[in-house]
CSV table of C-alpha atoms in Angstrom, one decimal:
chain,number,residue,atom,x,y,z
A,9,MET,CA,-44.9,18.5,-1.5
A,10,THR,CA,-41.2,19.5,-1.5
A,11,THR,CA,-38.7,17.0,-0.7
A,12,THR,CA,-35.5,17.9,1.2
A,13,ALA,CA,-32.5,16.7,-0.5
A,14,PRO,CA,-30.5,14.0,1.4
A,15,VAL,CA,-27.3,15.3,3.2
A,16,HIS,CA,-24.2,13.6,2.5
A,17,PRO,CA,-22.8,11.8,5.3
A,18,VAL,CA,-19.7,14.0,5.3
A,19,ASP,CA,-22.0,17.1,6.1
A,20,GLU,CA,-24.1,15.5,8.7
A,21,VAL,CA,-24.0,17.1,12.1
A,22,PRO,CA,-24.4,14.6,15.0
A,23,PRO,CA,-25.9,15.6,18.3
A,24,VAL,CA,-23.7,17.5,20.4
A,25,ARG,CA,-22.9,14.6,22.9
A,26,GLN,CA,-21.9,12.4,20.2
A,27,LEU,CA,-19.8,15.4,18.6
A,28,ALA,CA,-17.9,15.8,21.8
A,29,ALA,CA,-17.2,12.0,22.1
A,30,PHE,CA,-16.3,11.5,18.5
A,31,GLY,CA,-14.0,14.4,18.6
A,32,LEU,CA,-12.3,13.7,21.7
A,33,GLN,CA,-11.4,10.3,20.3
A,34,HIS,CA,-9.9,11.8,17.3
A,35,VAL,CA,-7.7,14.1,19.4
A,36,LEU,CA,-6.4,11.2,21.6
A,37,ALA,CA,-5.7,9.3,18.5
A,38,MET,CA,-3.3,12.1,17.4
A,39,TYR,CA,-2.3,13.8,20.4
A,40,ALA,CA,1.1,12.0,21.0
A,41,GLY,CA,2.2,12.4,17.3
A,42,ALA,CA,1.2,16.1,17.6
A,43,VAL,CA,3.5,16.8,20.7
A,44,ALA,CA,6.3,14.8,19.6
A,45,VAL,CA,7.7,17.2,17.0
A,46,PRO,CA,8.0,20.1,19.3
A,47,LEU,CA,9.3,17.9,22.0
A,48,ILE,CA,12.1,16.4,19.5
A,49,VAL,CA,13.0,19.9,17.9
A,50,GLY,CA,13.0,21.5,21.0
A,51,GLY,CA,15.1,18.7,22.9
A,52,ALA,CA,17.8,18.7,20.2
A,53,MET,CA,18.1,22.6,20.6
A,54,LYS,CA,18.2,22.1,24.3
A,55,LEU,CA,15.5,24.5,25.1
A,56,SER,CA,14.3,25.2,28.7
A,57,PRO,CA,11.4,23.5,30.0
A,58,ALA,CA,9.3,26.6,29.8
A,59,ASP,CA,10.1,27.0,26.1
A,60,LEU,CA,9.3,23.4,25.5
A,61,ALA,CA,6.0,23.6,27.1
A,62,TYR,CA,5.3,27.0,25.0
A,63,LEU,CA,6.2,25.2,22.0
A,64,ILE,CA,3.7,22.4,22.8
A,65,THR,CA,0.7,24.8,23.6
A,66,ALA,CA,1.5,26.7,20.3
A,67,ASP,CA,1.6,23.6,18.3
A,68,LEU,CA,-1.7,22.4,19.8
A,69,LEU,CA,-3.5,25.8,19.2
A,70,VAL,CA,-2.4,25.8,15.6
A,71,CYS,CA,-3.2,22.1,15.2
A,72,GLY,CA,-6.7,22.9,16.3
A,73,ILE,CA,-7.0,26.1,13.9
A,74,ALA,CA,-5.5,24.0,10.9
A,75,THR,CA,-8.1,21.3,11.5
A,76,LEU,CA,-10.8,23.8,11.6
A,77,ILE,CA,-9.6,25.3,8.2
A,78,GLN,CA,-9.3,22.1,6.5
A,79,CYS,CA,-12.8,20.5,7.7
A,80,VAL,CA,-14.9,24.0,7.7
A,81,GLY,CA,-13.2,25.7,5.1
A,82,PHE,CA,-13.6,29.2,3.6
A,83,TRP,CA,-13.4,30.1,-0.1
A,84,ARG,CA,-10.7,28.0,-1.7
A,85,PHE,CA,-9.1,26.8,1.5
A,86,GLY,CA,-10.1,23.5,3.0
A,87,VAL,CA,-11.1,20.3,1.5
A,88,ARG,CA,-14.0,20.1,3.6
A,89,LEU,CA,-13.6,16.3,4.7
A,90,PRO,CA,-13.0,14.8,7.9
A,91,ILE,CA,-9.1,15.5,8.2
A,92,MET,CA,-7.1,16.1,11.2
A,93,GLN,CA,-4.1,18.3,10.8
A,94,GLY,CA,-0.6,18.1,12.8
A,95,CYS,CA,3.0,18.8,12.6
A,96,THR,CA,4.6,16.8,10.0
A,97,PHE,CA,7.6,14.5,10.9
A,98,ALA,CA,9.3,15.0,7.6
A,99,ALA,CA,10.5,18.4,8.7
A,100,VAL,CA,12.0,17.2,12.0
A,101,SER,CA,15.6,16.4,10.6
A,102,PRO,CA,15.8,19.6,8.6
A,103,MET,CA,14.6,21.7,11.4
A,104,VAL,CA,16.9,20.1,13.9
A,105,LEU,CA,19.7,20.7,11.5
A,106,ILE,CA,18.8,24.4,10.9
A,107,GLY,CA,18.0,25.1,14.6
A,108,THR,CA,21.4,23.4,15.9
A,109,THR,CA,23.7,25.0,13.4
A,110,GLY,CA,23.4,28.6,14.4
A,111,GLY,CA,20.0,29.5,12.7
A,112,GLY,CA,18.1,28.9,15.7
A,113,LEU,CA,14.2,29.2,15.9
A,114,PRO,CA,14.2,32.5,14.0
A,115,ALA,CA,15.8,30.8,10.9
A,116,ILE,CA,13.3,27.6,11.1
A,117,TYR,CA,10.3,29.9,11.2
A,118,GLY,CA,11.5,32.1,8.3
A,119,SER,CA,12.0,28.9,6.2
A,120,VAL,CA,8.5,27.5,7.5
A,121,ILE,CA,6.7,30.7,6.5
A,122,VAL,CA,8.2,30.6,2.9
A,123,ALA,CA,7.5,26.6,2.6
A,124,GLY,CA,3.9,27.5,3.5
A,125,LEU,CA,3.6,30.3,0.8
A,126,ALA,CA,5.1,27.7,-1.8
A,127,ILE,CA,2.3,25.2,-1.0
A,128,VAL,CA,-0.3,27.6,-1.4
A,129,LEU,CA,1.0,28.7,-4.9
A,130,LEU,CA,1.7,24.8,-5.9
A,131,ALA,CA,-1.5,23.6,-4.8
A,132,PRO,CA,-3.4,23.9,-8.3
A,133,VAL,CA,-0.4,22.3,-10.0
A,134,PHE,CA,-0.7,19.0,-7.5
A,135,GLY,CA,-4.6,19.4,-8.2
A,136,ARG,CA,-3.9,18.9,-11.8
A,137,LEU,CA,-1.8,15.7,-11.1
A,138,LEU,CA,-4.9,13.9,-9.6
A,139,ARG,CA,-5.4,12.1,-12.9
A,140,PHE,CA,-2.2,10.1,-12.0
A,141,PHE,CA,-3.9,8.4,-9.1
A,142,PRO,CA,-6.1,5.6,-10.4
A,143,PRO,CA,-7.1,2.9,-8.0
A,144,LEU,CA,-3.8,1.1,-8.6
A,145,VAL,CA,-1.8,4.0,-7.1
A,146,THR,CA,-4.4,5.0,-4.6
A,147,GLY,CA,-4.7,1.5,-3.1
A,148,THR,CA,-1.0,1.0,-3.0
A,149,VAL,CA,-0.5,4.4,-1.4
A,150,ILE,CA,-3.1,3.8,1.5
A,151,LEU,CA,-1.7,0.4,2.1
A,152,ILE,CA,1.7,1.9,2.6
A,153,ILE,CA,0.5,4.5,4.9
A,154,GLY,CA,-1.0,1.9,7.1
A,155,VAL,CA,2.0,-0.3,7.2
A,156,SER,CA,4.3,2.7,7.9
A,157,LEU,CA,2.3,3.7,10.8
A,158,LEU,CA,2.2,0.2,12.6
A,159,PRO,CA,5.8,0.6,13.9
A,160,VAL,CA,4.5,3.9,15.7
A,161,ALA,CA,1.9,1.7,17.3
A,162,GLY,CA,4.3,-1.1,18.1
A,163,ASN,CA,6.6,1.6,19.8
A,164,TRP,CA,3.9,2.9,21.8
A,165,ALA,CA,2.9,-0.5,23.0
A,166,ALA,CA,6.2,-1.3,24.2
A,167,GLY,CA,6.3,1.9,26.5
A,168,GLY,CA,7.3,4.7,23.9
A,169,VAL,CA,10.7,5.1,22.5
A,170,GLY,CA,13.4,6.3,25.0
A,171,SER,CA,11.4,4.9,27.9
A,172,PRO,CA,13.6,3.1,30.6
A,173,ASP,CA,10.9,0.2,30.8
A,174,PHE,CA,10.7,-0.2,26.9
A,175,GLY,CA,9.5,-3.7,25.9
A,176,GLU,CA,8.4,-4.8,29.3
A,177,PRO,CA,5.8,-7.5,29.4
A,178,LYS,CA,3.5,-5.4,31.6
A,179,ASN,CA,3.5,-2.8,28.8
A,180,LEU,CA,2.7,-5.0,26.1
A,181,ALA,CA,0.0,-6.6,28.5
A,182,LEU,CA,-1.8,-3.0,28.9
A,183,ALA,CA,-1.7,-2.5,25.4
A,184,GLY,CA,-3.2,-6.0,24.6
A,185,PHE,CA,-5.9,-5.2,27.1
A,186,VAL,CA,-6.7,-2.1,25.4
A,187,LEU,CA,-6.8,-3.8,22.1
A,188,ALA,CA,-9.1,-6.3,23.4
A,189,VAL,CA,-11.5,-3.9,25.1
A,190,VAL,CA,-11.5,-1.9,21.7
A,191,LEU,CA,-12.4,-5.1,19.8
A,192,GLY,CA,-15.0,-6.1,22.5
A,193,VAL,CA,-16.8,-2.9,22.2
A,194,GLN,CA,-16.9,-3.0,18.6
A,195,ARG,CA,-18.2,-6.6,18.5
A,196,PHE,CA,-20.8,-6.8,21.4
A,197,ALA,CA,-21.7,-3.1,22.3
A,198,PRO,CA,-24.7,-1.1,20.7
A,199,ALA,CA,-24.1,0.9,17.4
A,200,PHE,CA,-23.2,4.2,19.1
A,201,LEU,CA,-20.8,2.6,21.7
A,202,SER,CA,-18.9,0.8,19.0
A,203,ARG,CA,-18.3,4.0,17.2
A,204,ILE,CA,-16.4,5.3,20.1
A,205,ALA,CA,-14.7,2.0,20.9
A,206,VAL,CA,-11.1,3.7,20.8
A,207,LEU,CA,-12.4,6.3,23.2
A,208,ILE,CA,-13.7,3.6,25.6
A,209,GLY,CA,-10.7,1.4,25.2
A,210,ILE,CA,-8.4,4.5,26.2
A,211,ALA,CA,-10.7,5.3,29.1
A,212,VAL,CA,-10.9,1.9,30.6
A,213,GLY,CA,-7.0,1.4,29.8
A,214,LEU,CA,-6.1,4.7,31.8
A,215,ALA,CA,-8.2,3.5,34.7
A,216,VAL,CA,-6.4,0.3,34.7
A,217,ALA,CA,-3.1,2.0,34.4
A,218,VAL,CA,-3.4,4.5,37.2
A,219,PRO,CA,-3.3,1.8,40.2
A,220,PHE,CA,-0.4,0.2,38.7
A,221,ASP,CA,1.7,3.3,38.3
A,222,PHE,CA,1.8,3.6,34.5
A,223,THR,CA,0.7,7.3,34.9
A,224,ASP,CA,2.5,10.4,36.2
A,225,PHE,CA,0.1,13.5,36.7
A,226,GLY,CA,3.0,15.6,38.2
A,227,GLY,CA,3.1,17.8,35.2
A,228,VAL,CA,-0.8,18.7,35.5
A,229,GLY,CA,0.0,20.5,38.8
A,230,ASP,CA,3.0,22.5,37.4
A,231,ALA,CA,1.0,23.5,34.0
A,232,ASP,CA,-0.5,26.9,33.8
A,233,TRP,CA,-4.2,27.5,33.6
A,234,LEU,CA,-4.1,29.8,30.6
A,235,GLY,CA,-1.6,30.0,27.8
A,236,ILE,CA,-1.7,32.3,24.8
A,237,SER,CA,0.8,32.0,21.9
A,238,THR,CA,1.9,35.3,20.5
A,239,PRO,CA,3.4,35.9,17.0
A,240,PHE,CA,7.1,35.7,16.7
A,241,HIS,CA,7.5,34.8,20.5
A,242,PHE,CA,11.1,33.7,19.9
A,243,GLY,CA,12.1,36.6,17.8
A,244,ALA,CA,11.4,37.9,14.3
A,245,PRO,CA,12.1,35.2,11.6
A,246,THR,CA,15.2,35.3,9.5
A,247,PHE,CA,15.3,34.0,5.8
A,248,GLU,CA,18.5,31.9,5.1
A,249,ALA,CA,18.8,30.3,1.7
A,250,SER,CA,20.1,26.9,2.8
A,251,ALA,CA,17.3,26.5,5.4
A,252,ILE,CA,14.6,27.7,2.8
A,253,ILE,CA,15.7,25.3,0.2
A,254,SER,CA,15.6,22.2,2.6
A,255,MET,CA,12.2,23.5,3.7
A,256,LEU,CA,11.0,23.5,0.2
A,257,VAL,CA,12.0,20.0,-0.3
A,258,VAL,CA,9.8,19.1,2.9
A,259,ALA,CA,7.0,21.0,1.3
A,260,LEU,CA,7.0,18.8,-1.7
A,261,VAL,CA,7.1,15.7,0.5
A,262,THR,CA,4.3,16.7,2.7
A,263,MET,CA,2.1,17.7,-0.2
A,264,THR,CA,2.7,14.2,-1.6
A,265,GLU,CA,1.6,12.8,1.7
A,266,THR,CA,-1.4,14.8,2.1
A,267,THR,CA,-2.5,14.0,-1.5
A,268,GLY,CA,-2.4,10.3,-0.4
A,269,ASP,CA,-4.5,11.0,2.8
A,270,LEU,CA,-6.9,13.3,1.2
A,271,ILE,CA,-7.7,10.5,-1.4
A,272,ALA,CA,-8.0,7.8,1.2
A,273,VAL,CA,-10.6,9.8,3.1
A,274,GLY,CA,-12.6,10.6,0.0
A,275,GLU,CA,-12.8,6.9,-0.5
A,276,MET,CA,-13.7,6.0,3.0
A,277,THR,CA,-16.4,8.7,3.1
A,278,GLY,CA,-17.9,8.3,-0.5
A,279,ARG,CA,-17.0,11.7,-1.4
A,280,LYS,CA,-14.4,11.4,-4.3
A,281,VAL,CA,-11.7,14.1,-4.1
A,282,GLU,CA,-11.5,15.9,-7.3
A,283,PRO,CA,-8.7,18.3,-8.6
A,284,ARG,CA,-10.2,21.3,-7.2
A,285,SER,CA,-10.9,20.0,-3.7
A,286,LEU,CA,-7.5,18.5,-3.6
A,287,SER,CA,-6.1,21.9,-4.5
A,288,ASP,CA,-8.2,23.5,-1.7
A,289,GLY,CA,-7.0,20.8,0.7
A,290,LEU,CA,-3.2,21.5,-0.2
A,291,ARG,CA,-3.9,25.3,-0.1
A,292,ALA,CA,-5.1,24.9,3.6
A,293,ASP,CA,-2.0,23.0,4.4
A,294,GLY,CA,0.0,25.9,3.0
A,295,LEU,CA,-2.0,28.5,5.0
A,296,SER,CA,-1.6,26.4,8.2
A,297,THR,CA,2.1,26.0,7.7
A,298,VAL,CA,2.2,30.0,7.3
A,299,LEU,CA,0.3,30.3,10.6
A,300,GLY,CA,2.8,27.7,12.1
A,301,GLY,CA,5.8,29.9,11.3
A,302,VAL,CA,4.1,33.0,12.8
A,303,PHE,CA,2.9,31.4,15.8
A,304,ASN,CA,6.1,29.7,16.9
A,305,THR,CA,5.3,26.1,15.6
A,306,PHE,CA,6.0,24.0,12.5
A,307,PRO,CA,4.9,22.9,9.1
A,308,TYR,CA,1.4,21.0,9.0
A,309,THR,CA,0.0,18.1,7.2
A,310,ALA,CA,-3.0,15.6,7.2
A,311,TYR,CA,-2.5,13.0,9.9
A,312,ALA,CA,-2.9,9.4,8.6
A,313,GLN,CA,-3.6,8.0,12.2
A,314,ASN,CA,-6.9,9.7,12.0
A,315,VAL,CA,-7.6,8.4,8.5
A,316,GLY,CA,-7.5,5.0,10.1
A,317,LEU,CA,-10.0,6.1,12.9
A,318,VAL,CA,-12.4,7.3,10.2
A,319,GLY,CA,-12.3,3.9,8.5
A,320,MET,CA,-12.7,1.9,11.6
A,321,THR,CA,-15.6,3.7,13.2
A,322,ARG,CA,-17.3,4.7,9.9
A,323,VAL,CA,-18.3,8.0,11.4
A,324,ARG,CA,-17.6,10.2,8.3
A,325,SER,CA,-19.0,13.7,9.5
A,326,ARG,CA,-16.4,16.4,8.9
A,327,TRP,CA,-18.1,18.4,11.7
A,328,VAL,CA,-16.8,15.4,14.2
A,329,VAL,CA,-13.2,16.3,13.3
A,330,ALA,CA,-14.0,20.0,13.3
A,331,THR,CA,-15.0,19.5,17.0
A,332,ALA,CA,-11.7,17.7,17.6
A,333,GLY,CA,-10.1,20.9,16.3
A,334,ALA,CA,-11.8,23.1,18.8
A,335,ILE,CA,-10.8,20.8,21.4
A,336,LEU,CA,-7.2,21.2,20.4
A,337,VAL,CA,-7.6,25.0,20.4
A,338,LEU,CA,-8.7,24.6,24.1
A,339,LEU,CA,-5.8,22.5,24.8
A,340,GLY,CA,-3.5,25.2,23.3
A,341,LEU,CA,-5.2,27.8,25.3
A,342,LEU,CA,-5.5,25.9,28.6
A,343,PRO,CA,-2.1,23.9,29.3
A,344,LYS,CA,-3.4,22.1,32.3
A,345,LEU,CA,-6.1,20.3,30.2
A,346,GLY,CA,-3.3,19.4,27.7
A,347,ALA,CA,-1.1,18.1,30.7
A,348,VAL,CA,-4.1,15.8,31.7
A,349,VAL,CA,-4.0,14.4,28.1
A,350,ALA,CA,-0.3,14.0,28.1
A,351,ALA,CA,-0.5,11.9,31.2
A,352,ILE,CA,-2.0,9.0,29.1
A,353,PRO,CA,0.6,6.1,29.2
A,354,ALA,CA,2.2,5.1,25.8
A,355,PRO,CA,0.8,1.5,25.8
A,356,VAL,CA,-2.8,2.6,26.1
A,357,LEU,CA,-2.3,4.6,22.9
A,358,GLY,CA,-0.5,1.6,21.5
A,359,GLY,CA,-3.2,-0.7,22.0
A,360,ALA,CA,-5.7,1.3,20.2
A,361,GLY,CA,-3.2,2.4,17.5
A,362,LEU,CA,-2.8,-1.2,16.3
A,363,VAL,CA,-6.4,-1.4,15.2
A,364,MET,CA,-6.4,2.1,13.8
A,365,PHE,CA,-3.4,1.9,11.7
A,366,GLY,CA,-4.3,-1.8,10.6
A,367,THR,CA,-7.4,-0.4,9.3
A,368,VAL,CA,-5.6,2.0,7.2
A,369,ALA,CA,-3.7,-0.7,5.7
A,370,ALA,CA,-6.8,-2.9,5.3
A,371,SER,CA,-8.5,-0.1,3.4
A,372,GLY,CA,-5.6,-0.2,0.8
A,373,VAL,CA,-6.0,-3.8,0.3
A,374,ARG,CA,-9.8,-3.4,-0.2
A,375,THR,CA,-9.0,-0.8,-2.9
A,376,LEU,CA,-6.6,-3.0,-4.5
A,377,ALA,CA,-9.2,-5.7,-4.6
A,378,GLN,CA,-10.9,-3.6,-7.2
A,379,VAL,CA,-7.9,-3.7,-9.4
A,380,ASP,CA,-7.2,-6.2,-12.4
A,381,PHE,CA,-4.1,-7.9,-12.0
A,382,ARG,CA,-4.4,-10.5,-14.9
A,383,ASP,CA,-2.1,-10.3,-18.1
A,384,ASN,CA,-0.6,-7.1,-16.9
A,385,HIS,CA,2.4,-5.5,-14.8
A,386,ASN,CA,0.1,-4.2,-12.0
A,387,LEU,CA,1.4,-6.7,-9.4
A,388,THR,CA,4.9,-5.5,-10.0
A,389,VAL,CA,3.7,-1.9,-9.5
A,390,VAL,CA,2.3,-2.7,-6.2
A,391,ALA,CA,5.2,-5.0,-5.1
A,392,VAL,CA,7.9,-2.4,-5.8
A,393,SER,CA,6.0,0.3,-4.4
A,394,VAL,CA,5.3,-1.2,-1.2
A,395,ALA,CA,8.9,-2.5,-1.1
A,396,VAL,CA,10.4,1.0,-1.7
A,397,GLY,CA,7.7,2.5,1.0
A,398,VAL,CA,8.4,0.1,3.6
A,399,LEU,CA,12.2,0.0,3.4
A,400,PRO,CA,12.9,3.0,5.6
A,401,VAL,CA,10.6,2.0,8.1
A,402,GLY,CA,12.2,-1.3,8.5
A,403,VAL,CA,15.6,-0.1,8.2
A,404,PRO,CA,15.6,3.5,9.4
A,405,THR,CA,19.2,4.1,8.6
A,406,VAL,CA,19.2,3.0,5.0
A,407,TYR,CA,19.7,6.4,3.5
A,408,ALA,CA,22.1,7.7,6.1
A,409,LYS,CA,25.0,8.2,3.7
A,410,PHE,CA,22.9,10.1,1.0
A,411,PRO,CA,22.6,13.9,0.8
A,412,ASP,CA,20.1,15.6,3.2
A,413,TRP,CA,17.6,16.4,0.5
A,414,PHE,CA,17.4,12.8,-0.7
A,415,GLN,CA,16.9,11.7,3.0
A,416,THR,CA,14.1,13.9,3.4
A,417,VAL,CA,12.2,12.5,0.5
A,418,MET,CA,13.1,8.9,0.9
A,419,ASN,CA,13.0,8.5,4.6
A,420,SER,CA,9.3,9.1,4.4
A,421,GLY,CA,7.9,5.9,3.4
A,422,ILE,CA,4.6,7.3,2.4
A,423,SER,CA,6.2,9.8,-0.1
A,424,ALA,CA,8.8,7.4,-1.4
A,425,GLY,CA,6.1,4.7,-2.0
A,426,CYS,CA,3.8,7.4,-3.5
A,427,VAL,CA,6.4,8.7,-6.0
A,428,THR,CA,7.5,5.1,-6.8
A,429,ALA,CA,3.8,4.0,-7.6
A,430,ILE,CA,3.1,7.1,-9.7
A,431,VAL,CA,6.2,6.5,-11.9
A,432,LEU,CA,5.8,2.8,-12.2
A,433,ASN,CA,2.1,3.2,-13.3
A,434,LEU,CA,3.2,5.6,-16.0
A,435,LEU,CA,5.9,3.2,-17.1
A,436,PHE,CA,3.9,0.2,-17.4
A,437,ASN,CA,0.4,1.5,-18.1
A,438,HIS,CA,0.9,4.8,-20.2
A,439,LEU,CA,4.2,4.7,-22.1
A,440,PRO,CA,4.3,3.2,-25.5
A,441,SER,CA,5.3,-0.5,-25.7
A,442,LYS,CA,8.2,-1.7,-27.3
A,443,GLY,CA,6.5,-2.0,-30.7
A,444,GLY,CA,5.9,1.5,-30.5
A,445,SER,CA,2.2,1.6,-29.7
A,446,VAL,CA,0.5,2.4,-26.4
A,447,ALA,CA,0.4,-0.4,-24.0
A,448,PRO,CA,-3.0,-1.6,-23.5
A,449,GLU,CA,-4.7,-0.3,-20.3
A,450,PRO,CA,-6.5,-3.0,-18.4
A,451,GLU,CA,-10.1,-2.2,-17.2
A,452,GLY,CA,-10.0,-0.1,-13.9
A,453,LEU,CA,-6.4,1.0,-14.5
A,454,ALA,CA,-6.7,3.7,-17.1
A,455,GLY,CA,-4.7,6.8,-16.4
A,456,GLY,CA,-6.0,10.1,-16.1
A,457,GLY,CA,-9.6,9.5,-14.8
A,458,ARG,CA,-10.9,9.9,-18.5
A,459,GLU,CA,-11.6,6.3,-19.6
A,460,GLU,CA,-14.5,4.4,-18.6
A,461,GLY,CA,-12.5,1.8,-16.7
A,462,VAL,CA,-11.2,4.4,-14.2
A,463,GLU,CA,-14.6,5.7,-13.6
A,464,LYS,CA,-16.1,2.4,-13.1
A,465,SER,CA,-13.5,1.0,-10.7
A,466,ARG,CA,-13.7,4.3,-8.6
A,467,GLU,CA,-17.3,4.1,-8.2
A,468,GLU,CA,-17.3,0.4,-7.2
A,469,VAL,CA,-14.5,1.4,-4.5
A,470,VAL,CA,-16.9,4.0,-3.1
């Protein structure tokens, strides 16, 4: 008899009804963040409502295509893990500056295309840096990702930044109700329903929000049924040196963030990210960013909020997230459907976001639990890295007096914490000690992934 090799959970294809439910859950988890970037950039440039709507539909379309490239993959593009792609917030400030100082959207798109090509070329270099991400660094980065996202959920729960009723008790009550529904479904519902606890929580929260006037479906009637994003809708791209330089800095930041997200998902799903797969994932980021510049949208990166959803639901299939990408493509082609999803109140998303983003932070703590903190400096590495990563989250204007390139790097808590963790790990665990000999590397913390301690620790984490 011939035996069939077992299929890894990442490659399993659930039934169609589960694919649709799980995929929609991922879309709802990232939708608000996905449309925020075009809204912020377009609003700062004072674009017309029609142009803003065009930016949003173009963004959703390319989000879906980028997600499909990352999850399904072809040749050397795509990490083939459950990774959702969306516009990076690291590019917002530089793009607003480029767009409002005379360059306009064509200058933005020219710099985005160049940045995407740079990411494709630099992907193999970043792949070789994977050996500098032992569990000490990866656990710290995952923890910082989760902590950095929690204020986003808090703002949603309070009503959304800029909302006239921000912080009203009714908003927090609705968010708390959604959180309670999610937890209740996870604890008491059957296995399948517990895996779509976030979707159920959002659906129940929306049902409660409608009679209490939390929602406004006015935009649904105004939206078109069909919308197709055409290349260079706002004119041929222009290539200005200053815009390109600032966007190349953004590219380095997004590559760092994506590296942390890919490693986190690899640990959660039991398929460890290798140098080659990391390069493939970053190369997909670059291709998606080039497509963004061509189809009137912005740079793309892995979305950390969906990393939390993978950890919370324990649904590891990449085909689930690929289905979410297909849904995003439909939303980009059918603006009326996108308007329906956009009508979900921010407090409903906030209640679900609290548990999702907290799950990311808890996953980082779980990884760090495998690290030896006795008779070494590892506690210092974690402490300083988390402090540097959380600083711009707690005090957003802390670097306001610094140059733009510095703000681009350090205002992202994820990239700031990641760089700090790598540097401190090298300083304390790899450089020669004062006596001239190499400092001993505690078990599970060896650098480069070559020593037995590293392999043992990573296997235990998985």
